[in-house]
Short mmCIF file of C-alpha atoms (C1' of nucleotides) in Angstrom, two decimals:
data_model
loop_
_atom_site.label_atom_id
_atom_site.label_comp_id
_atom_site.label_asym_id
_atom_site.label_seq_id
_atom_site.Cartn_x
_atom_site.Cartn_y
_atom_site.Cartn_z
CA UNK B 2 -13.46 1.99 -36.86
CA UNK B 3 -9.74 1.84 -37.47
CA UNK B 4 -9.17 -1.82 -37.09
CA UNK B 5 -10.81 -5.18 -37.05
CA UNK B 6 -11.48 -5.65 -33.35
CA UNK B 7 -11.27 -9.42 -33.64
CA UNK B 8 -7.59 -9.11 -34.28
CA UNK B 9 -6.90 -6.37 -31.80
CA UNK B 10 -4.00 -7.03 -29.48
CA UNK B 11 -3.00 -10.24 -31.14
CA UNK B 12 0.11 -9.09 -32.93
CA UNK B 13 2.73 -6.40 -33.41
CA UNK B 14 0.69 -4.32 -35.79
CA UNK B 15 -2.16 -4.24 -33.29
CA UNK B 16 0.18 -3.30 -30.51
CA UNK B 17 1.28 -0.36 -32.63
CA UNK B 18 -2.35 0.51 -33.24
CA UNK B 19 -3.10 0.38 -29.53
CA UNK B 20 -0.17 2.61 -28.73
CA UNK B 21 -1.25 5.05 -31.43
CA UNK B 22 -4.80 5.23 -30.07
CA UNK B 23 -3.52 5.84 -26.55
CA UNK B 24 -1.07 8.45 -27.75
CA UNK B 25 -3.68 10.27 -29.82
CA UNK B 26 -6.11 10.24 -26.92
CA UNK B 27 -3.75 11.49 -24.26
CA UNK B 28 -1.62 13.83 -26.37
CA UNK B 29 -2.06 17.42 -25.22
CA UNK B 30 -3.85 16.61 -21.98
CA UNK B 31 -2.55 18.06 -18.73
CA UNK B 32 -1.71 14.57 -17.60
CA UNK B 33 0.38 14.01 -20.71
CA UNK B 34 2.20 17.29 -20.21
CA UNK B 35 3.05 16.33 -16.64
CA UNK B 36 4.35 12.98 -17.91
CA UNK B 37 6.59 14.87 -20.30
CA UNK B 38 7.94 16.97 -17.42
CA UNK B 39 8.70 13.78 -15.52
CA UNK B 40 10.46 12.26 -18.48
CA UNK B 41 12.51 15.42 -18.73
CA UNK B 42 13.50 15.11 -15.07
CA UNK B 43 14.56 11.51 -15.65
CA UNK B 44 16.57 12.62 -18.68
CA UNK B 45 18.29 15.21 -16.43
CA UNK B 46 19.06 12.56 -13.90
CA UNK B 47 20.55 10.35 -16.58
CA UNK B 48 22.64 13.24 -17.86
CA UNK B 49 23.99 13.87 -14.36
CA UNK B 50 24.79 10.20 -13.94
CA UNK B 51 26.61 10.17 -17.27
CA UNK B 52 28.64 13.19 -16.25
CA UNK B 53 29.50 11.38 -13.06
CA UNK B 54 30.29 8.21 -15.01
CA UNK B 55 32.75 10.11 -17.17
CA UNK B 56 34.78 10.92 -14.07
CA UNK B 57 34.96 7.35 -12.81
CA UNK B 58 38.57 6.19 -12.67
CA UNK B 59 40.19 2.80 -12.91
CA UNK B 60 40.94 2.85 -9.24
CA UNK B 61 37.30 3.68 -8.44
CA UNK B 62 36.32 0.58 -10.38
CA UNK B 63 38.98 -1.55 -8.73
CA UNK B 64 37.79 -0.45 -5.33
CA UNK B 65 34.19 -1.20 -6.28
CA UNK B 66 35.21 -4.65 -7.44
CA UNK B 67 36.72 -5.38 -4.06
CA UNK B 68 33.61 -4.27 -2.24
CA UNK B 69 31.38 -6.22 -4.58
CA UNK B 70 33.44 -9.37 -4.17
CA UNK B 71 33.02 -9.18 -0.41
CA UNK B 72 29.31 -8.49 -0.66
CA UNK B 73 28.82 -11.36 -3.07
CA UNK B 74 30.61 -13.73 -0.74
CA UNK B 75 28.48 -12.61 2.19
CA UNK B 76 25.29 -12.96 0.18
CA UNK B 77 26.19 -16.44 -0.98
CA UNK B 78 27.02 -17.52 2.55
CA UNK B 79 23.66 -16.23 3.76
CA UNK B 80 21.83 -17.95 0.95
CA UNK B 81 23.46 -21.27 1.67
CA UNK B 82 22.15 -21.08 5.20
CA UNK B 83 18.59 -20.46 4.02
CA UNK B 84 17.36 -24.01 4.44
CA UNK B 85 14.76 -25.79 6.52
CA UNK B 86 15.38 -27.70 9.74
CA UNK B 87 16.55 -30.75 7.82
CA UNK B 88 18.96 -28.83 5.66
CA UNK B 89 16.80 -28.92 2.56
CA UNK B 90 16.41 -25.74 0.49
CA UNK B 91 13.07 -24.06 1.02
CA UNK B 92 10.40 -24.30 -1.64
CA UNK B 93 8.65 -20.98 -1.91
CA UNK B 94 5.51 -20.37 -3.93
CA UNK B 95 3.92 -17.14 -5.04
CA UNK B 96 0.36 -17.48 -6.21
CA UNK B 97 -1.93 -14.85 -7.62
CA UNK B 98 -5.39 -14.91 -9.03
CA UNK B 99 -5.81 -14.01 -12.69
CA UNK B 100 -7.66 -10.73 -13.33
CA UNK B 101 -9.10 -11.22 -9.88
CA UNK B 102 -11.90 -8.66 -9.60
CA UNK B 103 -13.04 -9.22 -13.18
CA UNK B 104 -12.93 -12.98 -12.75
CA UNK B 105 -15.07 -12.83 -9.61
CA UNK B 106 -17.78 -11.10 -11.62
CA UNK B 107 -17.43 -13.69 -14.37
CA UNK B 108 -17.97 -16.50 -11.90
CA UNK B 109 -21.19 -14.90 -10.68
CA UNK B 110 -22.39 -13.80 -14.08
CA UNK B 111 -20.88 -15.99 -16.81
CA UNK B 112 -22.14 -13.77 -19.62
CA UNK B 113 -19.12 -11.53 -18.95
CA UNK B 114 -16.69 -14.28 -19.85
CA UNK B 115 -17.00 -13.79 -23.58
CA UNK B 116 -17.18 -10.01 -23.89
CA UNK B 117 -14.66 -7.26 -23.14
CA UNK B 118 -15.28 -6.22 -19.56
CA UNK B 119 -13.51 -4.17 -16.94
CA UNK B 120 -14.13 -3.25 -13.32
CA UNK B 121 -13.93 0.13 -11.64
CA UNK B 122 -13.45 3.45 -13.34
CA UNK B 123 -16.98 4.67 -13.27
CA UNK B 124 -17.45 8.40 -13.07
CA UNK B 125 -15.87 11.10 -15.16
CA UNK B 126 -12.23 10.77 -14.17
CA UNK B 127 -12.22 7.13 -13.19
CA UNK B 128 -9.56 4.60 -14.02
CA UNK B 129 -10.07 0.89 -14.46
CA UNK B 130 -9.01 -1.46 -11.72
CA UNK B 131 -8.97 -4.73 -13.68
CA UNK B 132 -9.89 -5.89 -17.16
CA UNK B 133 -10.81 -9.41 -18.17
CA UNK B 134 -8.66 -11.19 -20.74
CA UNK B 135 -11.06 -10.46 -23.59
CA UNK B 136 -10.66 -6.73 -22.88
CA UNK B 137 -6.90 -7.07 -22.54
CA UNK B 138 -6.72 -8.15 -26.15
CA UNK B 139 -7.93 -4.66 -27.01
CA UNK B 140 -5.05 -3.15 -25.05
CA UNK B 141 -7.13 -2.38 -21.97
CA UNK B 142 -5.15 -2.46 -18.74
CA UNK B 143 -5.60 -1.73 -15.09
CA UNK B 144 -5.01 1.92 -14.19
CA UNK B 145 -6.20 2.96 -17.64
CA UNK B 146 -8.69 5.84 -17.68
CA UNK B 147 -12.12 4.67 -18.75
CA UNK B 148 -12.43 7.19 -21.55
CA UNK B 149 -9.24 5.89 -23.20
CA UNK B 150 -10.38 2.30 -22.77
CA UNK B 151 -13.57 3.18 -24.60
CA UNK B 152 -11.57 4.54 -27.52
CA UNK B 153 -9.79 1.20 -27.74
CA UNK B 154 -13.01 -0.73 -27.32
CA UNK B 155 -16.32 1.15 -27.57
CA UNK B 156 -18.35 -1.92 -26.58
CA UNK B 157 -16.38 -2.37 -23.32
CA UNK B 158 -18.61 -3.23 -20.36
CA UNK B 159 -17.58 -1.45 -17.18
CA UNK B 160 -18.82 -2.88 -13.89
CA UNK B 161 -18.84 -1.28 -10.47
CA UNK B 162 -16.42 -2.54 -7.87
CA UNK B 163 -17.94 -4.86 -5.30
CA UNK B 164 -15.46 -5.38 -2.52
CA UNK B 165 -17.82 -7.43 -0.40
CA UNK B 166 -17.90 -9.96 -3.22
CA UNK B 167 -14.12 -9.94 -3.61
CA UNK B 168 -13.60 -10.47 0.09
CA UNK B 169 -15.83 -13.51 0.07
CA UNK B 170 -13.97 -14.99 -2.90
CA UNK B 171 -10.58 -14.17 -1.37
CA UNK B 172 -11.58 -15.84 1.89
CA UNK B 173 -12.39 -19.06 0.04
CA UNK B 174 -9.08 -18.95 -1.78
CA UNK B 175 -7.31 -18.43 1.52
CA UNK B 176 -8.74 -21.60 2.94
CA UNK B 177 -6.96 -23.38 0.09
CA UNK B 178 -3.69 -21.55 0.74
CA UNK B 179 -3.87 -22.41 4.41
CA UNK B 180 -4.04 -26.12 3.62
CA UNK B 181 -0.67 -25.82 1.92
CA UNK B 182 0.89 -23.36 4.33
CA UNK B 183 -1.09 -22.18 7.34
CA UNK B 184 1.39 -19.34 7.72
CA UNK B 185 1.04 -18.01 4.17
CA UNK B 186 1.30 -14.25 3.71
CA UNK B 187 -0.88 -12.04 1.57
CA UNK B 188 0.05 -8.57 0.43
CA UNK B 189 -3.36 -8.04 -1.14
CA UNK B 190 -6.67 -9.80 -1.75
CA UNK B 191 -5.49 -11.58 -4.85
CA UNK B 192 -2.06 -12.96 -4.00
CA UNK B 193 -0.19 -15.02 -1.48
CA UNK B 194 3.28 -16.17 -0.74
CA UNK B 195 3.68 -19.65 0.72
CA UNK B 196 6.47 -21.75 2.14
CA UNK B 197 5.69 -25.19 0.75
CA UNK B 198 8.60 -26.92 2.48
CA UNK B 199 6.67 -28.46 5.39
CA UNK B 200 3.81 -29.56 3.14
CA UNK B 201 6.22 -31.30 0.78
CA UNK B 202 7.93 -33.03 3.67
CA UNK B 203 4.57 -34.51 4.62
CA UNK B 204 3.80 -35.47 1.02
CA UNK B 205 7.01 -37.01 -0.29
CA UNK B 206 5.10 -38.53 -3.19
CA UNK B 207 4.55 -35.07 -4.69
CA UNK B 208 6.96 -32.92 -6.61
CA UNK B 209 6.70 -29.17 -5.93
CA UNK B 210 5.16 -28.64 -9.35
CA UNK B 211 2.54 -31.33 -8.73
CA UNK B 212 1.61 -29.87 -5.38
CA UNK B 213 1.17 -26.42 -6.89
CA UNK B 214 -0.86 -27.81 -9.79
CA UNK B 215 -3.11 -29.44 -7.22
CA UNK B 216 -3.39 -26.25 -5.20
CA UNK B 217 -4.38 -24.25 -8.28
CA UNK B 218 -6.86 -26.95 -9.24
CA UNK B 219 -8.38 -26.78 -5.76
CA UNK B 220 -8.72 -23.01 -6.04
CA UNK B 221 -10.49 -23.46 -9.33
CA UNK B 222 -12.74 -26.23 -8.07
CA UNK B 223 -13.74 -24.33 -4.96
CA UNK B 224 -14.10 -20.83 -6.39
CA UNK B 225 -14.22 -21.02 -10.18
CA UNK B 226 -11.21 -18.71 -10.28
CA UNK B 227 -7.93 -19.44 -12.00
CA UNK B 228 -4.58 -18.70 -10.45
CA UNK B 229 -1.01 -18.51 -11.65
CA UNK B 230 1.98 -19.49 -9.57
CA UNK B 231 5.73 -19.42 -9.39
CA UNK B 232 7.86 -21.96 -7.53
CA UNK B 233 11.40 -21.10 -6.54
CA UNK B 234 14.04 -21.04 -3.85
CA UNK B 235 12.88 -17.67 -2.52
CA UNK B 236 9.85 -15.40 -2.58
CA UNK B 237 11.32 -12.91 -5.00
CA UNK B 238 12.02 -15.52 -7.64
CA UNK B 239 8.66 -17.16 -7.02
CA UNK B 240 6.92 -13.85 -7.55
CA UNK B 241 8.73 -13.20 -10.80
CA UNK B 242 7.95 -16.72 -11.95
CA UNK B 243 4.25 -16.40 -11.13
CA UNK B 244 3.99 -13.78 -13.84
CA UNK B 245 5.68 -15.84 -16.54
CA UNK B 246 2.85 -18.17 -17.52
CA UNK B 247 -0.14 -16.05 -16.69
CA UNK B 248 -3.06 -16.69 -16.92
CA UNK B 249 -3.72 -20.09 -15.38
CA UNK B 250 -0.13 -21.27 -15.55
CA UNK B 251 2.87 -21.84 -13.38
CA UNK B 252 6.63 -21.90 -13.62
CA UNK B 253 9.29 -23.58 -11.54
CA UNK B 254 12.64 -21.82 -11.35
CA UNK B 255 15.62 -24.16 -10.95
CA UNK B 256 16.89 -24.45 -7.41
CA UNK B 257 20.58 -24.83 -8.17
CA UNK B 258 22.80 -21.81 -8.20
CA UNK B 259 23.63 -21.96 -11.92
CA UNK B 260 20.00 -22.45 -12.85
CA UNK B 261 19.01 -19.46 -10.77
CA UNK B 262 21.73 -17.30 -12.32
CA UNK B 263 20.63 -18.34 -15.80
CA UNK B 264 17.02 -17.44 -14.95
CA UNK B 265 17.75 -13.98 -13.53
CA UNK B 266 20.42 -13.37 -16.14
CA UNK B 267 17.89 -13.65 -18.95
CA UNK B 268 15.31 -11.44 -17.25
CA UNK B 269 14.64 -7.92 -18.51
CA UNK B 270 15.45 -5.64 -15.57
CA UNK B 271 11.87 -4.35 -15.48
CA UNK B 272 10.74 -7.78 -14.25
CA UNK B 273 12.53 -7.43 -10.94
CA UNK B 274 10.07 -6.26 -8.32
CA UNK B 275 11.26 -2.80 -7.33
CA UNK B 276 12.49 -1.77 -10.76
CA UNK B 277 9.76 0.34 -12.27
CA UNK B 278 9.52 2.41 -15.42
CA UNK B 279 11.93 5.10 -14.24
CA UNK B 280 14.75 2.86 -13.04
CA UNK B 281 14.27 0.75 -16.15
CA UNK B 282 14.80 3.85 -18.25
CA UNK B 283 17.90 4.87 -16.28
CA UNK B 284 19.46 1.44 -16.59
CA UNK B 285 18.58 1.29 -20.26
CA UNK B 286 20.54 4.50 -20.78
CA UNK B 287 23.63 2.64 -19.61
CA UNK B 288 22.97 -0.40 -21.77
CA UNK B 289 21.77 -2.46 -18.83
CA UNK B 290 18.84 -4.45 -20.14
CA UNK B 291 18.92 -7.79 -18.31
CA UNK B 292 19.94 -9.36 -15.05
CA UNK B 293 23.13 -10.53 -16.75
CA UNK B 294 23.90 -6.94 -17.74
CA UNK B 295 23.48 -5.87 -14.13
CA UNK B 296 25.91 -8.52 -12.97
CA UNK B 297 28.43 -7.73 -15.70
CA UNK B 298 28.32 -3.99 -15.12
CA UNK B 299 28.11 -4.13 -11.36
CA UNK B 300 31.44 -2.38 -10.64
CA UNK B 301 30.53 0.51 -12.89
CA UNK B 302 26.97 0.73 -11.55
CA UNK B 303 28.38 0.60 -8.04
CA UNK B 304 30.31 3.81 -8.64
CA UNK B 305 27.40 5.84 -9.98
CA UNK B 306 24.26 4.60 -8.20
CA UNK B 307 22.91 5.35 -4.74
CA UNK B 308 23.63 2.83 -1.98
CA UNK B 309 20.19 1.27 -1.69
CA UNK B 310 19.78 0.84 -5.42
CA UNK B 311 23.21 -0.64 -6.03
CA UNK B 312 22.88 -3.05 -3.15
CA UNK B 313 19.44 -4.04 -4.32
CA UNK B 314 20.73 -4.63 -7.87
CA UNK B 315 23.63 -6.69 -6.59
CA UNK B 316 21.26 -8.97 -4.67
CA UNK B 317 18.63 -9.44 -7.31
CA UNK B 318 21.15 -10.05 -10.06
CA UNK B 319 22.27 -13.01 -7.96
CA UNK B 320 18.68 -14.18 -7.65
CA UNK B 321 18.54 -13.30 -3.99
CA UNK B 322 15.97 -11.01 -2.38
CA UNK B 323 17.50 -7.69 -1.45
CA UNK B 324 18.60 -7.22 2.10
CA UNK B 325 20.28 -10.61 2.24
CA UNK B 326 23.46 -10.57 4.27
CA UNK B 327 23.57 -6.85 4.80
CA UNK B 328 26.87 -5.70 6.17
CA UNK B 329 26.82 -5.21 9.95
CA UNK B 330 26.84 -1.51 9.28
CA UNK B 331 24.32 1.28 9.07
CA UNK B 332 21.09 1.19 11.06
CA UNK B 333 18.86 2.60 8.33
CA UNK B 334 20.39 0.24 5.82
CA UNK B 335 18.84 -0.59 2.52
CA UNK B 336 15.95 -2.71 1.51
CA UNK B 337 14.08 -3.00 -1.72
CA UNK B 338 13.02 0.21 -3.39
CA UNK B 339 9.29 0.01 -3.69
CA UNK B 340 8.90 -1.90 -0.53
CA UNK B 341 8.05 -5.43 0.24
CA UNK B 342 4.79 -6.52 1.60
CA UNK B 343 5.54 -8.08 4.93
CA UNK B 344 5.98 -5.02 7.10
CA UNK B 345 3.60 -3.52 9.60
CA UNK B 346 1.62 -0.47 8.76
CA UNK B 347 3.50 2.78 9.10
CA UNK B 348 0.95 5.26 7.89
CA UNK B 349 -2.68 5.78 7.00
CA UNK B 350 -3.97 8.27 4.47
CA UNK B 351 -7.02 9.60 2.75
CA UNK B 352 -7.10 11.62 -0.45
CA UNK B 353 -9.66 12.67 -3.03
CA UNK B 354 -9.67 13.94 -6.59
CA UNK B 355 -12.32 16.49 -7.53
CA UNK B 356 -13.22 18.87 -10.31
CA UNK B 357 -10.41 21.41 -10.39
CA UNK B 358 -11.11 24.49 -8.34
CA UNK B 359 -9.40 27.54 -6.84
CA UNK B 360 -12.06 28.04 -4.19
CA UNK B 361 -10.50 28.09 -0.75
CA UNK B 362 -13.86 27.40 0.88
CA UNK B 363 -14.23 24.27 -1.21
CA UNK B 364 -10.70 23.12 -0.43
CA UNK B 365 -11.28 23.65 3.28
CA UNK B 366 -14.49 21.64 3.18
CA UNK B 367 -12.75 18.87 1.27
CA UNK B 368 -9.91 18.88 3.74
CA UNK B 369 -12.40 18.56 6.60
CA UNK B 370 -13.90 15.54 4.84
CA UNK B 371 -10.53 13.88 4.42
CA UNK B 372 -9.68 14.55 8.05
CA UNK B 373 -12.96 12.97 9.11
CA UNK B 374 -12.30 9.88 6.98
CA UNK B 375 -8.77 9.62 8.29
CA UNK B 376 -9.94 10.05 11.87
CA UNK B 377 -12.33 7.12 11.37
CA UNK B 378 -9.56 4.96 9.95
CA UNK B 379 -7.20 5.85 12.77
CA UNK B 380 -9.85 5.00 15.32
CA UNK B 381 -10.70 1.71 13.62
CA UNK B 382 -7.00 0.86 13.54
CA UNK B 383 -6.69 1.91 17.17
CA UNK B 384 -3.73 4.14 16.55
CA UNK B 385 -2.68 7.73 17.04
CA UNK B 386 -0.46 9.78 14.75
CA UNK B 387 2.56 11.89 15.46
CA UNK B 388 3.25 13.22 11.96
CA UNK B 389 0.73 14.65 9.51
CA UNK B 390 1.35 15.17 5.83
CA UNK B 391 -0.80 17.38 3.67
CA UNK B 392 -0.87 16.60 -0.03
CA UNK B 393 -2.30 18.72 -2.80
CA UNK B 394 -2.22 18.33 -6.57
CA UNK B 395 -2.46 21.12 -9.10
CA UNK B 396 -4.72 20.97 -12.10
CA UNK B 397 -1.45 20.44 -13.99
CA UNK B 398 -0.87 17.22 -11.98
CA UNK B 399 2.14 18.64 -10.17
CA UNK B 400 2.05 17.39 -6.59
CA UNK B 401 3.06 19.28 -3.44
CA UNK B 402 3.36 17.93 0.08
CA UNK B 403 3.78 19.63 3.44
CA UNK B 404 4.30 17.74 6.63
CA UNK B 405 4.69 18.47 10.30
CA UNK B 406 5.39 16.40 13.38
CA UNK B 407 3.20 17.27 16.30
CA UNK B 408 3.96 17.12 19.97
CA UNK B 409 1.88 14.37 21.43
CA UNK B 410 -0.46 12.25 19.37
CA UNK B 411 -3.57 13.13 17.44
CA UNK B 412 -6.53 11.25 16.06
CA UNK B 413 -9.79 13.20 16.02
CA UNK B 414 -10.97 14.93 12.88
CA UNK B 415 -10.85 18.30 14.62
CA UNK B 416 -7.27 17.90 15.73
CA UNK B 417 -6.17 16.60 12.35
CA UNK B 418 -7.79 19.57 10.69
CA UNK B 419 -6.22 22.05 13.10
CA UNK B 420 -2.79 20.73 12.16
CA UNK B 421 -3.21 20.52 8.41
CA UNK B 422 -5.35 23.54 7.64
CA UNK B 423 -2.39 25.91 8.07
CA UNK B 424 -0.51 23.87 5.48
CA UNK B 425 -3.38 24.26 3.04
CA UNK B 426 -3.56 28.00 3.68
CA UNK B 427 0.19 28.40 3.25
CA UNK B 428 0.32 26.49 -0.01
CA UNK B 429 -2.65 28.34 -1.46
CA UNK B 430 -1.16 31.66 -0.36
CA UNK B 431 2.18 30.80 -2.00
CA UNK B 432 0.47 30.37 -5.33
CA UNK B 433 -0.34 33.65 -6.92
CA UNK B 434 -2.12 34.15 -9.21
CA UNK B 435 -4.56 31.65 -7.73
CA UNK B 436 -3.98 28.08 -8.87
CA UNK B 437 -6.56 25.47 -9.76
CA UNK B 438 -6.29 22.32 -7.63
CA UNK B 439 -7.57 18.83 -8.48
CA UNK B 440 -6.77 16.68 -5.40
CA UNK B 441 -6.10 16.98 -1.74
CA UNK B 442 -5.38 14.55 1.04
CA UNK B 443 -3.94 13.88 4.47
CA UNK B 444 -1.59 11.19 5.66
CA UNK B 445 -0.95 10.19 9.26
CA UNK B 446 2.35 8.54 10.14
CA UNK B 447 4.51 7.95 13.16
CA UNK B 448 1.68 5.76 14.40
CA UNK B 449 1.40 4.61 17.94
CA UNK B 450 -1.45 2.53 19.20
CA UNK B 451 -2.61 -0.55 20.96
CA UNK B 452 -0.68 -3.80 20.75
CA UNK B 453 -2.10 -4.68 17.32
CA UNK B 454 0.45 -4.74 14.51
CA UNK B 455 3.42 -4.71 16.80
CA UNK B 456 3.31 -1.12 17.79
CA UNK B 457 5.85 0.12 20.29
CA UNK B 458 5.78 0.26 24.05
CA UNK B 459 4.34 3.77 23.80
CA UNK B 460 1.16 1.92 23.09
CA UNK B 461 0.22 1.05 26.59
CA UNK B 462 0.70 4.60 27.67
CA UNK B 463 -0.99 6.02 24.61
CA UNK B 464 -4.17 4.01 24.78
CA UNK B 465 -5.92 2.65 27.82
CA UNK B 466 -5.64 -1.08 27.47
CA UNK B 467 -8.97 -2.54 26.49
CA UNK B 468 -10.57 0.76 27.23
CA UNK B 469 -11.37 2.38 23.95
CA UNK B 470 -13.22 -0.07 21.80
CA UNK B 471 -16.64 1.03 22.86
CA UNK B 472 -17.06 3.21 19.84
CA UNK B 473 -17.26 6.34 21.96
CA UNK B 474 -14.91 8.65 20.21
CA UNK B 475 -16.49 11.84 21.50
CA UNK B 476 -13.92 12.45 24.17
CA UNK B 477 -10.83 11.65 22.14
CA UNK B 478 -9.65 15.21 22.29
CA UNK B 479 -9.70 15.19 26.07
CA UNK B 480 -8.04 11.85 26.27
CA UNK B 481 -5.36 13.00 23.85
CA UNK B 482 -4.76 16.01 26.01
CA UNK B 483 -4.31 13.93 29.12
CA UNK B 484 -2.16 11.47 27.32
CA UNK B 485 0.29 13.54 25.43
CA UNK B 486 2.89 14.20 28.15
CA UNK B 487 3.20 10.60 29.09
CA UNK B 488 3.37 9.48 25.47
CA UNK B 489 5.85 12.11 24.47
CA UNK B 490 8.52 10.75 26.78
CA UNK B 491 8.40 7.38 25.06
CA UNK B 492 9.51 8.75 21.69
CA UNK B 493 11.73 6.77 19.35
CA UNK B 494 9.63 4.26 17.59
CA UNK B 495 11.38 2.40 14.73
"C1'" DA P 13 12.61 16.50 10.11
"C1'" DT P 14 10.72 17.74 5.62
"C1'" DA P 15 9.86 17.52 0.53
"C1'" DC P 16 9.80 14.91 -3.30
"C1'" DA P 17 10.24 10.68 -6.14
"C1'" DT P 18 9.55 5.82 -7.17
"C1'" DA P 19 7.17 1.54 -6.86
"C1'" DC P 20 3.46 -1.90 -6.15
"C1'" DC P 21 -1.44 -3.55 -6.18
"C1'" DC J 3 -12.28 18.07 -22.29
"C1'" DA J 4 -10.78 13.47 -19.93
"C1'" DC J 5 -5.56 9.68 -16.05
"C1'" DT J 6 -7.47 6.70 -8.87
"C1'" DG J 7 -6.32 5.65 -4.05
"C1'" DG J 8 -3.52 3.50 -0.30
"C1'" DT J 9 0.94 2.14 1.47
"C1'" DA J 10 5.95 1.84 1.81
"C1'" DT J 11 10.36 3.54 1.24
"C1'" DG J 12 14.50 5.79 -0.82
"C1'" DT J 13 17.03 10.26 -1.80
"C1'" DA J 14 18.20 14.98 -1.13
"C1'" DT J 15 18.47 18.75 1.80
#
DNA sequence: ATACATACC
DNA sequence: CACTGGTATGTAT
């Protein structure tokens, strides 16, 4: 009613309109109020950093410059050694499918191609998982609540998720990836990271860009889906580049050092994987907007930021994935904030949002449900847990967690519940007058299991080898009881 | 070890 | 009125 929908999302004025609609819709909601509290906390953090910055001396900066110079030298040395067997630099590719879930539905039912459509988010408090590109022109995004999306676009079609369908499509795409790199890695259904070096060695007639064009064409021919890709000297740069010409495009980042520095130097800091909205805001407060700003202000940033963040910034501002050439030093040393895909699973969790309630009986029943779901997942993953974390969210969206490490290892729903129920009772008791709660969940970590996923040696003690895949979970409690002493001695998993 | 915060899909 | 769920990891205490 406010705007011509044909023009929505196509220009600055429409962007302002979209922001206004979102603001008007969310203003005054509990979610919005919680966002404001979080912004206030970030503002506090910035104020503390500025106070700290005011006390930074010349000699602090000089010392930081020394350290940085050494780190830079070490990083460059490590990067120079990152070549294939023949001494050629590696050609890394990051590829991800455009609006994957939505596109899968469009392939099956082409009528969705021309209308605004999104997937997921059914039910009262749902949020959308993906929107097609028609819907995106209205400002609709993944993670947007359905009711706000409908304010932006009343005619939006919202489809149910169909993971079986997505898995089939993803499997087809993976056969294409595997032709280009049989060892490709996927962090999710819709993306992959490939090392194209061996393929290119076998196809000297192809440039990297031509090979990737062909790979994307094959994906399209075999699935009807479009993909975007980035080509670069390392996975981080390739991932950033894959976003640059989306949808259905690709970008090659130069492979020479100066070209790489020019590319990262021009990037807004928010584009670096690991820098999210909060860190972006913090850096912005210090005038750090781009990769070049990071590099230029490195000595100053070094003196005020935490070790993992400053080391991460140093690496990425050089166009190198974080963690390159870490000093011999500390065992728990840094890696990228926000994580990077290629690590084994360290925890499993289950949580659920519900209509806010203060009823303890309801919360207990919900907790039992989550424990049952988690127990199933643990069993399917053939692991046991040593640490349990209880999570609960107030109606106000404030989140509380309580965690406890057990002796021995647990997996059955009953055992999980026995460990976490006291946390629920304690939290509820601490809140007087009674509080309304909107979500609750359980997370299991400190996992130990069978050999799958590179679990530790505790594995063989913890689970009878080949002996528990019969689906008979009835006696888990007994087996846990027998097992715990032996397992306990093994301790110390990474 | 525990609680909370940030990030990514 | 109304804003997910799963996983990883960093920071502070």
